Amino acid sequence: RQAAADPCWLRFIPPSRGDLTRLFARLTAVHVAGPLHPLLATARAELRQGLSSLTGRTVTEAADWRAAGVIVATRAAALRAPWATLLPAARLAELGREGFLLHVMETPDDRSPQGAAPAIFVVGGDEAGVLYGVFHLLRGLTLGTPLSGLAACEHPVNPLRMLNHWDNADGSVERGYAGRSIFFREGRVLADNPRIRAYARLLASVGINAVALNNVNVHATETRFITEEYLPDLARIADVFRAYGIRVFLSVNFASPIEVGGLPTADPLHPDVARWWRETARTIYQYIPDFGGFLVKADSEFRPGPFTYGRDHAQGANMLADALAPFGGIVIWRCFVYNCLQDWRDRKTDRARAAYDHFVPLDGMFRDNVILQIKNGPMDFQVREPVSPLFGGLTRTNQMLELQITQEYTGQQRHLCYLVPQWQEVVAFDTYARGPGSTVARIASGELFRRPQGGVAGVSNVGDDVFWTGHVLAQANLYGFGRLAWNPELSAAAIAEEWVRLTFGDDPLVVTTITEMLMASWSIYESYTAPLGVGWMVNPGHHYGPNPDGYEYSKWGTYHYADHQGVGVDRTRRTGTGYTGQYHPPHCDVYESLATCPDELLLFFHHVPYTHRLHSGKTVIQHIYDSHFEGAERAEWLKQRWESLARRIDDVRYHVVLERLTEQAEHAKEWRDVINTYFYRKSGIPDEHGRLIHP
Ligand code: GCW
């Protein structure tokens, strides 16, 4: 029998400080006003469970709002309630979809010596807003937020806050590092798996409202998910998610009309193909009435797509969008399209350019229910990349940012790499598309270009592992993804600290130590792996561990061009691939010039001699040596920091994390040695400090 799944950040450990005693005394009863929509039933159950864990008392339901410490309602119900006039009218009027208002005030209380006691009103703009408000309240209480700080009025910045699962029907997870799929096993749907409800809770608690269940690489079995063979069971998963305000999407195979429909073609302009998809959509909605729509990887890495028929991506996406439109569904069409049959001698074809070159000419041609999903960088989730110039390049098309929570290139959940600081840089990146302030966050949300759809998707890092994410500390990435998708302006450090408190309690040493470890981890991982934005020095296939020439001569188009004189990819307009020209000023010039290109991206944009001096004052080769020696030391430091928490953390979690950090420290040394030796051998330049470059 498997151990019970870890509750992650939903532990509701009572805070050891804070002025909540009076409030907690009142929190033994909750009142839900208005008709009991299923989401309100969920909110009530979560509230009762969370509060009883926090207060250590049984929490009951009060029929009379005056007997309750928490009063919960949608705005519509609140306006009809006897207590409506107690709430700030202007705030109530502002409440929109998925938003909530938390209002704290004293209400009469016979049991209290003062005759009154604090009560909290949680009012949602709609039912989902109520649920988010409840989770917000529970989080605030767990964090020991004083009563005065509990008042809030929030709306999610992004309409879609989504997880993409790369789960396969056989139970494997592409780029999964946390066990097997929680949805599928041996070609079957695990509709009864209790982990799915537990997962839905985790997601809803951080505001996620959509999930694509299966891998964007849709193989033979998953191609049939959109048929009546699989829909009844998939509908049961959708039921579980629905109770938490989460809509289900499926990844589809563009060639489905051939593979399951028996048609001779999948040409998007062929009337039989369009009809087949319309009928398929109708069938899906009979089983899943609030089905979100299709996620599509087409004409990418050997997946079928419209190119086969001489059609473009807009024609492909729009045909699917038209099939879903009558039911309110959307098409999320991925922009990860590039030539994966390149020749390293061809210095003009540049994978980094590909997405922009394919999609910018189609800007404005997609239906309103199509969203283009764009990876954060132009390549593929490396530890360091510039931001994709499609953000700012497309202005008349719905867009969505794709982040990778699963740590494919960032240590595969064996290394600690808290990614929220990286994501924060991405969302804060100013594209200048409409002058200063044209951030990726404002583009993805749809606000900057006034688009009807938008949002953020993260590739899930979850599997059937007891701790969900393999590495316990990788839970912070899942948590942080949700929080950042809700509000891209939250700081990575604040999110980290929040997560630590919710997950490990509020022992100050534990909180500061783990927060510090998380915040340092991305930079540490970067420093002992591929240097200065060059990326890709990994083993082909599984992508774990160092291999400087692993992809150097391969067809995937991921080169660094290191030779005895220098390293890096010339992507300038003057002498290189011209990629810098895909950015608006000032970036196109900042990246173009050696004088202004940021150090951390130098080798992404330029091919330079090893003796080239960085802004930091170091030469490239010395930077490589120094950062790799330091990186390996800092990986050791992570382990020591964790060891300083022995006995302050429960044994099980302490030891599983220690095991990972020990492995990381070892593997960081391997990275250091392989990378340093490679560049020492190539350049022939010794380390200024005379350290031994290990073979
Ligand atoms: O990062 C690459 C991965 C593939 C993945 C692909 C994609 C799902 O190595 O495993 O396929 O990107 O994003 O489509």
XYZ file of C-alpha atoms and ligand atoms in Angstrom:
709
model
C 0.000 0.000 0.000
C 1.183 3.431 -0.889
C 1.757 5.993 1.818
C -0.815 8.800 1.863
C 0.015 11.650 -0.462
C 1.726 14.640 1.075
C -0.630 17.553 1.811
C 1.978 20.005 0.467
C 1.022 23.567 1.413
C -2.460 22.612 2.569
C -1.367 21.559 6.056
C -3.020 24.415 7.925
C -0.465 24.347 10.706
C -1.625 26.788 13.403
C 0.628 29.852 13.452
C 2.620 30.228 16.631
C 2.315 33.998 16.693
C -0.218 36.640 15.780
C -3.209 38.217 17.487
C -5.662 35.634 16.295
C -6.848 34.263 19.638
C -10.071 36.265 19.671
C -10.753 35.480 16.090
C -10.005 31.788 16.441
C -12.511 31.558 19.273
C -15.145 32.708 16.819
C -14.111 30.492 13.946
C -16.011 27.465 15.118
C -19.006 28.179 12.909
C -19.381 29.165 9.294
C -22.404 30.399 7.405
C -23.003 30.035 3.690
C -25.647 32.330 2.228
C -27.689 31.648 -0.888
C -28.199 28.538 -2.988
C -25.601 25.845 -2.538
C -23.831 25.758 -5.898
C -21.343 22.849 -6.070
C -18.407 25.278 -5.828
C -19.912 26.739 -2.662
C -20.219 23.238 -1.243
C -16.515 22.787 -1.989
C -15.693 26.147 -0.435
C -17.663 25.262 2.686
C -15.995 21.872 3.049
C -12.546 23.411 2.585
C -13.324 26.136 5.068
C -14.527 23.714 7.711
C -11.593 21.397 7.231
C -9.017 24.180 7.175
C -10.447 26.036 10.147
C -10.736 22.957 12.305
C -7.125 22.113 11.601
C -6.053 25.680 12.429
C -8.149 26.121 15.551
C -8.092 22.540 16.786
C -11.877 22.664 17.210
C -14.825 21.205 15.414
C -16.237 23.692 12.973
C -19.965 23.567 12.404
C -22.331 25.199 10.021
C -24.501 27.999 11.374
C -27.939 28.606 9.896
C -27.894 32.109 11.369
C -25.123 34.345 10.062
C -24.832 36.070 13.469
C -23.568 32.874 15.008
C -20.762 32.504 12.455
C -17.177 33.691 12.375
C -16.958 33.344 8.630
C -19.828 34.327 6.350
C -19.555 33.205 2.767
C -21.556 34.222 -0.298
C -21.432 35.201 -3.909
C -22.057 38.856 -4.536
C -25.524 38.067 -5.876
C -26.428 36.298 -2.632
C -24.704 38.903 -0.489
C -26.787 41.691 -1.982
C -29.940 39.893 -0.899
C -28.673 39.047 2.584
C -29.705 40.939 5.731
C -26.056 41.876 6.275
C -25.600 43.393 2.801
C -25.423 46.929 4.159
C -22.498 46.047 6.428
C -20.218 45.591 3.418
C -18.409 48.326 1.496
C -20.835 48.950 -1.385
C -18.245 50.306 -3.823
C -16.044 47.247 -3.383
C -18.988 44.925 -3.854
C -19.909 46.683 -7.053
C -16.399 46.207 -8.433
C -16.338 42.452 -7.897
C -15.956 40.542 -11.144
C -15.370 37.010 -12.364
C -13.227 34.915 -10.042
C -12.618 37.885 -7.770
C -13.246 38.042 -4.047
C -13.633 40.462 -1.201
C -12.557 39.697 2.347
C -14.106 42.053 4.851
C -13.396 41.883 8.565
C -15.626 43.530 11.173
C -17.047 43.147 14.655
C -20.488 41.580 14.802
C -22.669 40.981 17.879
C -21.674 37.910 19.904
C -23.523 36.845 23.071
C -20.723 34.568 24.169
C -18.093 37.281 24.096
C -17.578 39.465 27.202
C -17.399 42.507 24.903
C -20.734 41.548 23.355
C -19.095 41.541 19.950
C -16.446 39.529 18.145
C -14.659 39.673 14.833
C -16.246 38.068 11.823
C -14.998 37.684 8.284
C -17.140 38.050 5.198
C -15.912 36.241 2.121
C -17.774 37.457 -0.943
C -16.997 36.186 -4.413
C -17.736 37.902 -7.712
C -18.956 34.442 -8.665
C -18.806 30.962 -7.142
C -15.184 30.435 -8.156
C -14.348 33.751 -6.510
C -15.826 32.424 -3.268
C -13.566 29.389 -3.413
C -10.480 31.537 -4.086
C -11.502 33.861 -1.263
C -11.786 30.926 1.132
C -8.326 29.645 0.212
C -6.955 33.163 0.515
C -8.432 33.439 3.982
C -7.079 30.070 5.088
C -3.650 31.028 3.789
C -3.762 34.353 5.592
C -4.753 32.689 8.857
C -2.029 30.051 8.550
C 0.558 32.737 7.873
C -0.504 34.440 11.097
C -1.682 37.563 9.294
C -3.108 39.987 11.855
C -6.831 40.674 11.653
C -6.198 44.102 10.229
C -4.233 42.564 7.371
C -6.845 40.007 6.374
C -9.015 42.446 4.449
C -8.497 41.967 0.732
C -10.061 42.475 -2.639
C -8.445 40.537 -5.442
C -8.996 39.461 -8.995
C -6.764 37.151 -10.982
C -4.663 39.032 -13.517
C -4.726 36.183 -16.046
C -8.001 34.785 -17.361
C -6.479 31.339 -17.963
C -4.195 29.863 -15.319
C -3.427 26.474 -16.608
C -1.377 23.354 -16.128
C -0.277 21.260 -19.074
C 0.331 17.624 -18.301
C 2.629 15.681 -20.566
C 1.026 12.458 -19.323
C 0.671 9.461 -21.603
C -2.040 6.814 -21.577
C 0.452 4.135 -20.558
C 1.120 6.003 -17.314
C 4.471 7.438 -18.291
C 5.024 11.188 -18.132
C 7.172 12.842 -20.770
C 9.821 14.841 -18.927
C 8.221 13.715 -15.685
C 10.472 13.341 -12.635
C 7.932 12.464 -9.986
C 6.692 9.002 -10.712
C 3.913 7.971 -12.995
C 0.788 9.733 -14.163
C -2.013 10.311 -11.685
C -4.507 10.174 -14.585
C -3.581 7.171 -16.717
C -2.203 3.674 -16.422
C -1.702 0.994 -19.082
C -4.030 2.621 -21.537
C -6.802 3.217 -19.013
C -8.111 6.343 -17.326
C -7.698 6.295 -13.526
C -11.052 7.945 -12.958
C -11.253 6.678 -9.358
C -7.800 7.761 -8.291
C -8.210 9.776 -5.062
C -5.037 11.659 -5.971
C -7.007 13.559 -8.603
C -9.235 15.249 -6.056
C -6.260 15.969 -3.836
C -4.529 17.502 -6.842
C -7.549 19.604 -7.759
C -7.535 21.048 -4.227
C -3.863 21.936 -4.469
C -4.411 23.642 -7.788
C -7.540 25.537 -6.791
C -5.868 26.744 -3.614
C -3.402 28.704 -5.762
C -5.977 29.810 -8.295
C -5.415 27.403 -11.191
C -8.546 27.142 -13.346
C -7.602 24.887 -16.258
C -5.719 21.676 -16.874
C -4.776 19.766 -20.025
C -4.691 16.120 -19.041
C -2.546 14.532 -21.729
C 0.765 15.077 -23.456
C 0.988 17.483 -26.371
C 2.708 14.624 -28.171
C -0.478 12.681 -28.790
C 0.298 9.057 -29.558
C -2.010 6.369 -30.907
C -3.972 5.630 -27.716
C -4.418 9.255 -26.658
C -5.607 10.095 -30.160
C -8.733 8.144 -29.201
C -9.374 10.177 -26.047
C -11.831 12.291 -28.024
C -13.967 9.237 -28.810
C -16.692 7.517 -26.822
C -14.210 4.829 -25.896
C -12.535 7.219 -23.447
C -14.893 10.137 -22.916
C -17.030 8.551 -20.164
C -13.983 8.083 -17.938
C -12.419 11.408 -18.861
C -15.740 13.019 -17.983
C -15.389 11.628 -14.472
C -12.042 13.334 -14.106
C -13.630 16.527 -15.400
C -16.315 16.161 -12.691
C -13.657 16.087 -9.999
C -11.907 19.156 -11.368
C -15.193 20.988 -11.912
C -15.904 20.873 -8.179
C -12.742 22.973 -7.788
C -13.438 25.448 -10.575
C -11.005 23.814 -13.003
C -11.859 23.181 -16.660
C -10.410 20.226 -18.467
C -8.677 20.423 -21.855
C -7.310 17.645 -24.036
C -4.297 17.637 -26.296
C -5.365 16.436 -29.723
C -3.677 14.920 -32.710
C -4.136 17.047 -35.810
C -4.341 13.875 -37.874
C -7.285 12.496 -35.860
C -9.697 12.649 -38.817
C -7.467 10.081 -40.493
C -6.425 8.063 -37.470
C -9.784 7.753 -35.765
C -12.194 9.181 -38.331
C -11.077 6.964 -41.188
C -10.985 9.936 -43.585
C -8.339 10.036 -46.295
C -7.124 13.474 -45.211
C -6.821 15.888 -42.286
C -6.678 18.949 -44.546
C -8.209 21.759 -42.477
C -9.946 23.209 -45.533
C -11.600 19.971 -46.544
C -15.315 20.092 -45.666
C -15.357 16.484 -44.446
C -12.520 17.226 -42.055
C -14.229 20.304 -40.649
C -17.462 18.339 -40.281
C -15.678 15.499 -38.524
C -14.220 17.895 -35.964
C -17.609 19.588 -35.432
C -19.209 16.240 -34.731
C -16.343 15.263 -32.478
C -16.743 18.501 -30.534
C -20.454 17.856 -30.139
C -19.750 14.397 -28.747
C -17.153 15.700 -26.301
C -19.531 18.331 -24.953
C -22.196 15.707 -24.369
C -19.851 14.150 -21.856
C -18.072 17.250 -20.591
C -20.444 20.211 -20.887
C -17.828 22.736 -19.742
C -14.953 21.192 -21.718
C -12.203 23.812 -22.082
C -10.995 22.917 -25.544
C -8.002 21.578 -27.446
C -4.296 22.037 -26.870
C -2.412 21.476 -30.115
C 1.188 20.775 -31.000
C 1.173 20.755 -34.780
C 3.961 20.704 -37.340
C 6.428 20.497 -34.525
C 8.933 17.750 -33.814
C 7.329 15.340 -36.283
C 3.752 15.916 -35.116
C 1.236 16.214 -37.941
C -0.219 19.588 -38.846
C -1.580 21.799 -41.589
C 1.759 22.025 -43.436
C 1.164 18.569 -44.917
C -1.708 20.053 -46.907
C -0.004 23.298 -47.829
C -2.088 25.158 -45.213
C -0.813 27.490 -42.542
C -1.206 27.479 -38.782
C -4.063 29.969 -38.856
C -6.059 27.761 -41.203
C -5.379 24.756 -38.985
C -6.203 26.474 -35.717
C -9.270 28.302 -37.039
C -10.862 25.123 -38.338
C -10.621 23.568 -34.867
C -11.752 26.826 -33.273
C -14.875 26.865 -35.432
C -15.702 23.345 -34.313
C -15.460 24.341 -30.647
C -16.976 27.823 -30.843
C -20.652 26.786 -30.618
C -19.866 25.183 -27.250
C -17.664 27.945 -25.858
C -14.436 25.989 -26.288
C -11.069 27.365 -27.256
C -8.012 26.202 -29.166
C -4.627 26.640 -27.580
C -2.144 26.378 -30.418
C 1.520 26.051 -29.537
C 4.192 28.158 -31.226
C 6.979 25.641 -30.584
C 7.545 25.220 -34.318
C 11.016 24.949 -35.784
C 13.121 22.952 -38.181
C 14.459 19.963 -36.249
C 16.425 18.618 -39.190
C 19.192 21.172 -39.315
C 22.812 20.941 -40.374
C 25.358 22.458 -38.021
C 27.350 23.834 -40.978
C 24.389 25.974 -41.952
C 24.999 29.134 -39.932
C 21.960 31.006 -41.196
C 19.177 28.719 -40.028
C 18.572 29.667 -36.414
C 16.125 27.773 -34.240
C 15.751 30.870 -32.050
C 14.200 32.755 -34.983
C 11.712 30.076 -35.921
C 8.614 30.785 -33.832
C 8.633 34.476 -34.732
C 9.254 33.769 -38.409
C 6.348 31.326 -38.496
C 3.759 33.222 -36.510
C 4.264 36.966 -36.886
C 3.186 36.893 -40.550
C -0.095 35.325 -39.350
C -0.788 37.962 -36.702
C -4.417 39.019 -36.747
C -5.560 35.971 -38.701
C -6.616 33.771 -35.792
C -10.161 33.456 -34.457
C -11.029 35.060 -31.144
C -11.235 31.629 -29.534
C -7.680 30.736 -30.517
C -4.774 31.416 -28.181
C -1.178 31.042 -29.280
C 0.870 29.451 -26.525
C 4.444 30.724 -26.497
C 7.343 29.277 -24.524
C 9.074 31.874 -22.368
C 12.225 31.760 -24.464
C 12.897 31.263 -28.162
C 14.598 27.881 -27.629
C 13.392 25.449 -25.021
C 13.253 26.082 -21.279
C 17.001 26.435 -20.758
C 18.256 27.738 -17.428
C 18.898 31.059 -19.180
C 17.386 32.383 -22.375
C 16.216 35.769 -23.532
C 12.450 36.305 -23.577
C 10.695 35.153 -26.743
C 10.348 38.078 -29.153
C 6.912 36.784 -30.126
C 5.833 38.697 -27.038
C 5.658 42.145 -28.491
C 5.880 40.785 -32.030
C 2.263 39.644 -32.083
C -0.222 42.402 -31.350
C -3.501 41.210 -32.860
C -3.587 37.654 -31.578
C -4.480 36.102 -28.207
C -1.347 34.902 -26.478
C -0.448 32.759 -23.563
C 2.895 32.301 -21.850
C 4.169 28.724 -21.460
C 6.527 28.010 -18.572
C 8.069 24.682 -17.657
C 7.493 23.768 -14.044
C 8.872 20.309 -14.592
C 12.642 20.690 -14.445
C 13.665 19.109 -17.737
C 16.744 21.276 -18.216
C 17.053 22.560 -14.680
C 18.015 19.501 -12.701
C 15.055 17.156 -13.159
C 13.867 17.564 -9.565
C 17.075 15.936 -8.402
C 18.662 19.372 -8.149
C 17.059 22.216 -6.269
C 16.078 24.950 -8.686
C 13.373 27.325 -7.558
C 12.187 28.767 -10.844
C 9.916 31.581 -9.737
C 12.727 34.184 -9.912
C 13.309 33.194 -13.543
C 9.594 33.384 -14.339
C 9.374 36.711 -12.604
C 12.057 38.107 -14.897
C 10.079 36.816 -17.854
C 6.753 38.362 -16.870
C 8.419 41.632 -15.909
C 10.330 41.834 -19.206
C 9.469 45.026 -21.028
C 8.968 44.345 -24.737
C 8.474 48.058 -25.514
C 5.865 46.996 -28.062
C 3.722 49.970 -27.035
C 6.453 52.001 -25.406
C 7.776 51.529 -21.880
C 5.688 49.330 -19.616
C 4.694 46.838 -22.339
C 5.546 43.872 -20.155
C 5.075 40.210 -20.972
C 2.682 40.050 -18.018
C 0.402 42.649 -19.632
C 0.587 40.926 -23.011
C -0.129 37.425 -21.709
C -3.094 38.608 -19.663
C -4.570 40.182 -22.792
C -4.623 43.632 -21.248
C -1.997 45.442 -23.352
C -3.508 44.640 -26.729
C -7.078 44.368 -25.382
C -7.391 40.724 -26.301
C -10.383 38.681 -25.156
C -8.270 35.693 -24.078
C -4.898 35.083 -22.503
C -3.062 33.604 -19.599
C -0.220 31.432 -18.421
C 0.359 27.695 -18.782
C 2.892 25.663 -16.865
C 4.094 22.182 -17.747
C 3.274 20.209 -14.630
C 5.982 18.732 -12.403
C 3.585 16.323 -10.697
C 3.334 12.542 -10.640
C 2.172 9.786 -8.314
C 5.184 10.278 -6.061
C 4.177 10.564 -2.382
C 5.512 14.128 -2.384
C 3.948 14.857 -5.783
C 7.079 16.445 -7.240
C 9.899 14.023 -6.434
C 11.990 16.647 -4.705
C 9.945 17.981 -1.778
C 11.290 21.475 -2.359
C 10.112 21.337 -5.983
C 6.595 21.746 -4.589
C 7.545 25.409 -4.287
C 7.623 25.644 -8.082
C 4.091 24.330 -8.426
C 2.874 26.618 -5.673
C 4.779 29.580 -7.069
C 3.501 29.002 -10.574
C -0.080 29.313 -9.388
C 0.593 32.382 -7.278
C 2.465 34.130 -10.075
C -0.212 33.253 -12.629
C -2.767 34.802 -10.277
C -0.688 37.914 -9.795
C 2.534 38.356 -11.795
C 3.541 41.221 -9.555
C 4.063 39.093 -6.475
C 7.739 38.787 -5.608
C 9.531 35.464 -5.911
C 10.940 35.910 -2.409
C 7.535 36.611 -0.885
C 6.087 33.571 -2.626
C 8.988 31.437 -1.400
C 8.554 32.545 2.171
C 4.812 32.015 2.028
C 5.348 28.515 0.706
C 7.893 27.641 3.376
C 5.613 28.781 6.176
C 2.623 26.894 4.815
C 4.704 23.772 4.195
C 7.063 23.653 7.178
C 5.512 25.954 9.792
C 6.847 29.215 11.123
C 10.023 28.307 13.018
C 12.077 31.413 12.094
C 15.272 29.482 11.384
C 13.431 27.091 9.100
C 11.705 29.947 7.310
C 14.814 32.033 6.676
C 17.034 29.098 5.799
C 14.756 27.436 3.264
C 13.713 30.758 1.751
C 17.366 31.641 1.323
C 18.124 28.240 -0.221
C 15.253 28.567 -2.670
C 16.193 32.085 -3.675
C 19.823 31.157 -4.316
C 19.118 27.921 -6.146
C 18.492 29.118 -9.716
C 21.720 31.079 -9.780
C 23.592 28.135 -8.297
C 22.252 25.751 -10.899
C 23.090 28.204 -13.670
C 26.632 28.696 -12.422
C 27.701 25.061 -12.636
C 25.895 24.210 -15.890
C 26.061 25.780 -19.379
C 27.624 29.255 -19.141
C 26.478 32.739 -20.160
C 23.230 31.822 -21.869
C 24.709 29.284 -24.247
C 22.496 26.433 -23.036
C 22.168 22.823 -24.126
C 25.346 21.222 -22.823
C 23.371 18.186 -21.694
C 23.212 14.522 -22.579
C 20.977 14.002 -25.596
C 17.617 12.359 -25.111
C 17.074 12.419 -21.368
C 18.778 15.817 -20.914
C 20.321 15.084 -17.523
C 23.970 15.682 -16.740
C 26.785 17.472 -18.570
C 27.753 16.802 -22.170
C 29.185 19.913 -23.853
C 29.017 18.483 -27.351
C 25.904 16.393 -26.747
C 23.856 18.370 -29.245
C 26.661 20.126 -31.051
C 26.422 18.296 -34.334
C 22.830 17.111 -34.060
C 19.916 18.034 -36.256
C 17.958 19.744 -33.471
C 19.606 23.093 -34.089
C 21.029 23.666 -30.651
C 24.623 24.725 -31.080
C 27.236 26.705 -29.162
C 29.985 26.551 -31.815
C 32.857 26.253 -29.349
C 36.256 25.862 -31.034
C 39.810 26.672 -30.021
C 39.252 30.396 -30.487
C 35.875 31.096 -29.001
C 32.314 30.142 -28.216
C 28.746 31.362 -28.679
C 26.179 31.907 -31.392
C 26.292 35.027 -33.512
C 22.677 36.117 -33.675
C 23.369 39.713 -34.609
C 21.961 41.453 -37.652
C 25.379 42.654 -38.731
C 27.211 39.355 -38.974
C 24.941 36.645 -37.634
C 21.499 35.113 -38.006
C 19.686 38.406 -37.575
C 17.691 37.190 -34.587
C 18.332 40.408 -32.631
C 16.155 42.142 -35.202
C 13.075 40.388 -33.828
C 13.075 42.681 -30.791
C 11.747 46.186 -30.480
C 14.209 48.929 -29.599
C 16.038 49.243 -27.330
C 16.506 45.437 -27.023
C 17.374 44.897 -30.679
C 20.323 47.253 -30.191
C 21.182 46.267 -26.635
C 21.547 42.611 -27.645
C 23.218 43.468 -30.971
C 26.150 45.288 -29.414
C 28.898 43.607 -27.425
C 29.165 46.799 -25.431
C 25.638 46.501 -24.063
C 24.634 42.833 -24.260
C 24.068 41.586 -20.694
C 26.773 39.161 -19.539
C 24.367 36.385 -18.688
C 23.140 36.297 -22.318
C 26.440 37.015 -24.033
C 26.944 33.617 -25.645
C 23.321 33.440 -26.716
C 23.818 36.489 -28.918
C 27.512 36.559 -29.754
C 30.412 34.362 -30.722
C 33.413 35.729 -28.831
C 37.007 34.756 -28.114
C 37.677 33.199 -24.731
C 39.662 36.300 -23.838
C 36.676 38.601 -24.370
C 36.138 40.682 -21.256
C 32.686 40.687 -19.641
C 31.146 43.718 -17.975
C 32.061 41.992 -14.748
C 35.732 42.557 -15.680
C 36.485 38.857 -16.087
C 37.372 37.142 -19.312
C 34.891 34.615 -20.637
C 37.206 31.702 -19.884
C 37.947 32.907 -16.367
C 34.247 33.435 -15.766
C 33.610 29.858 -16.827
C 36.237 28.511 -14.424
C 35.215 30.747 -11.517
C 31.497 30.208 -11.824
C 31.913 26.455 -12.047
C 34.194 26.222 -9.033
C 31.861 28.493 -7.090
C 28.749 26.728 -8.311
C 29.919 23.373 -7.045
C 30.827 24.938 -3.703
C 27.473 26.622 -3.441
C 25.736 23.320 -4.154
C 27.643 21.946 -1.165
C 26.512 25.008 0.789
C 22.865 24.182 0.000
C 23.354 20.815 1.596
C 24.972 22.319 4.687
C 22.198 24.853 5.049
C 19.702 22.034 5.026
C 21.714 20.065 7.581
C 21.478 23.024 9.916
C 17.741 22.259 10.084
C 18.114 18.714 11.374
C 15.463 17.978 14.003
C 13.542 21.123 13.101
C 11.871 19.294 10.231
C 10.099 15.965 10.390
C 12.391 13.036 9.747
C 10.877 11.819 6.525
C 11.008 15.099 4.681
C 14.359 15.971 6.191
C 15.944 12.805 4.897
C 14.430 12.717 1.427
C 15.558 16.283 0.823
C 18.996 15.592 2.250
C 19.374 12.689 -0.113
C 18.611 14.920 -3.099
C 20.909 17.707 -1.944
C 23.720 15.206 -1.446
C 23.249 13.935 -4.960
C 23.089 17.493 -6.274
C 26.381 18.417 -4.614
C 27.994 15.361 -6.218
C 26.570 16.032 -9.648
C 27.481 19.703 -9.458
C 31.095 18.610 -9.148
C 30.696 16.453 -12.207
C 29.271 19.406 -14.113
C 32.129 21.612 -12.913
C 34.748 19.146 -14.055
C 33.246 18.298 -17.403
C 32.602 21.918 -18.377
C 35.901 23.274 -17.102
C 37.906 20.504 -18.721
C 36.120 20.982 -21.996
C 36.902 24.687 -22.146
C 40.430 24.265 -20.833
C 41.146 21.753 -23.553
C 39.509 23.888 -26.247
C 41.094 27.178 -25.253
C 44.403 26.041 -23.830
C 44.144 28.928 -21.369
C 44.942 28.001 -17.770
C 42.968 29.110 -14.739
C 44.381 32.383 -13.335
C 44.186 30.917 -9.854
C 46.022 27.770 -10.811
C 43.289 25.464 -9.524
C 43.361 21.921 -10.751
C 40.992 21.477 -13.655
C 39.797 17.983 -12.850
C 39.671 15.504 -15.680
O 11.350 20.506 -24.327
C 11.010 19.711 -25.401
C 10.952 18.376 -24.771
C 9.935 17.467 -25.384
C 8.629 18.214 -25.468
C 8.822 19.430 -26.347
C 7.564 20.272 -26.441
C 6.426 17.375 -25.166
O 12.225 17.812 -24.795
O 9.847 16.344 -24.559
O 7.573 17.416 -25.932
O 9.808 20.239 -25.831
O 7.476 21.234 -25.689
O 6.699 19.985 -27.248
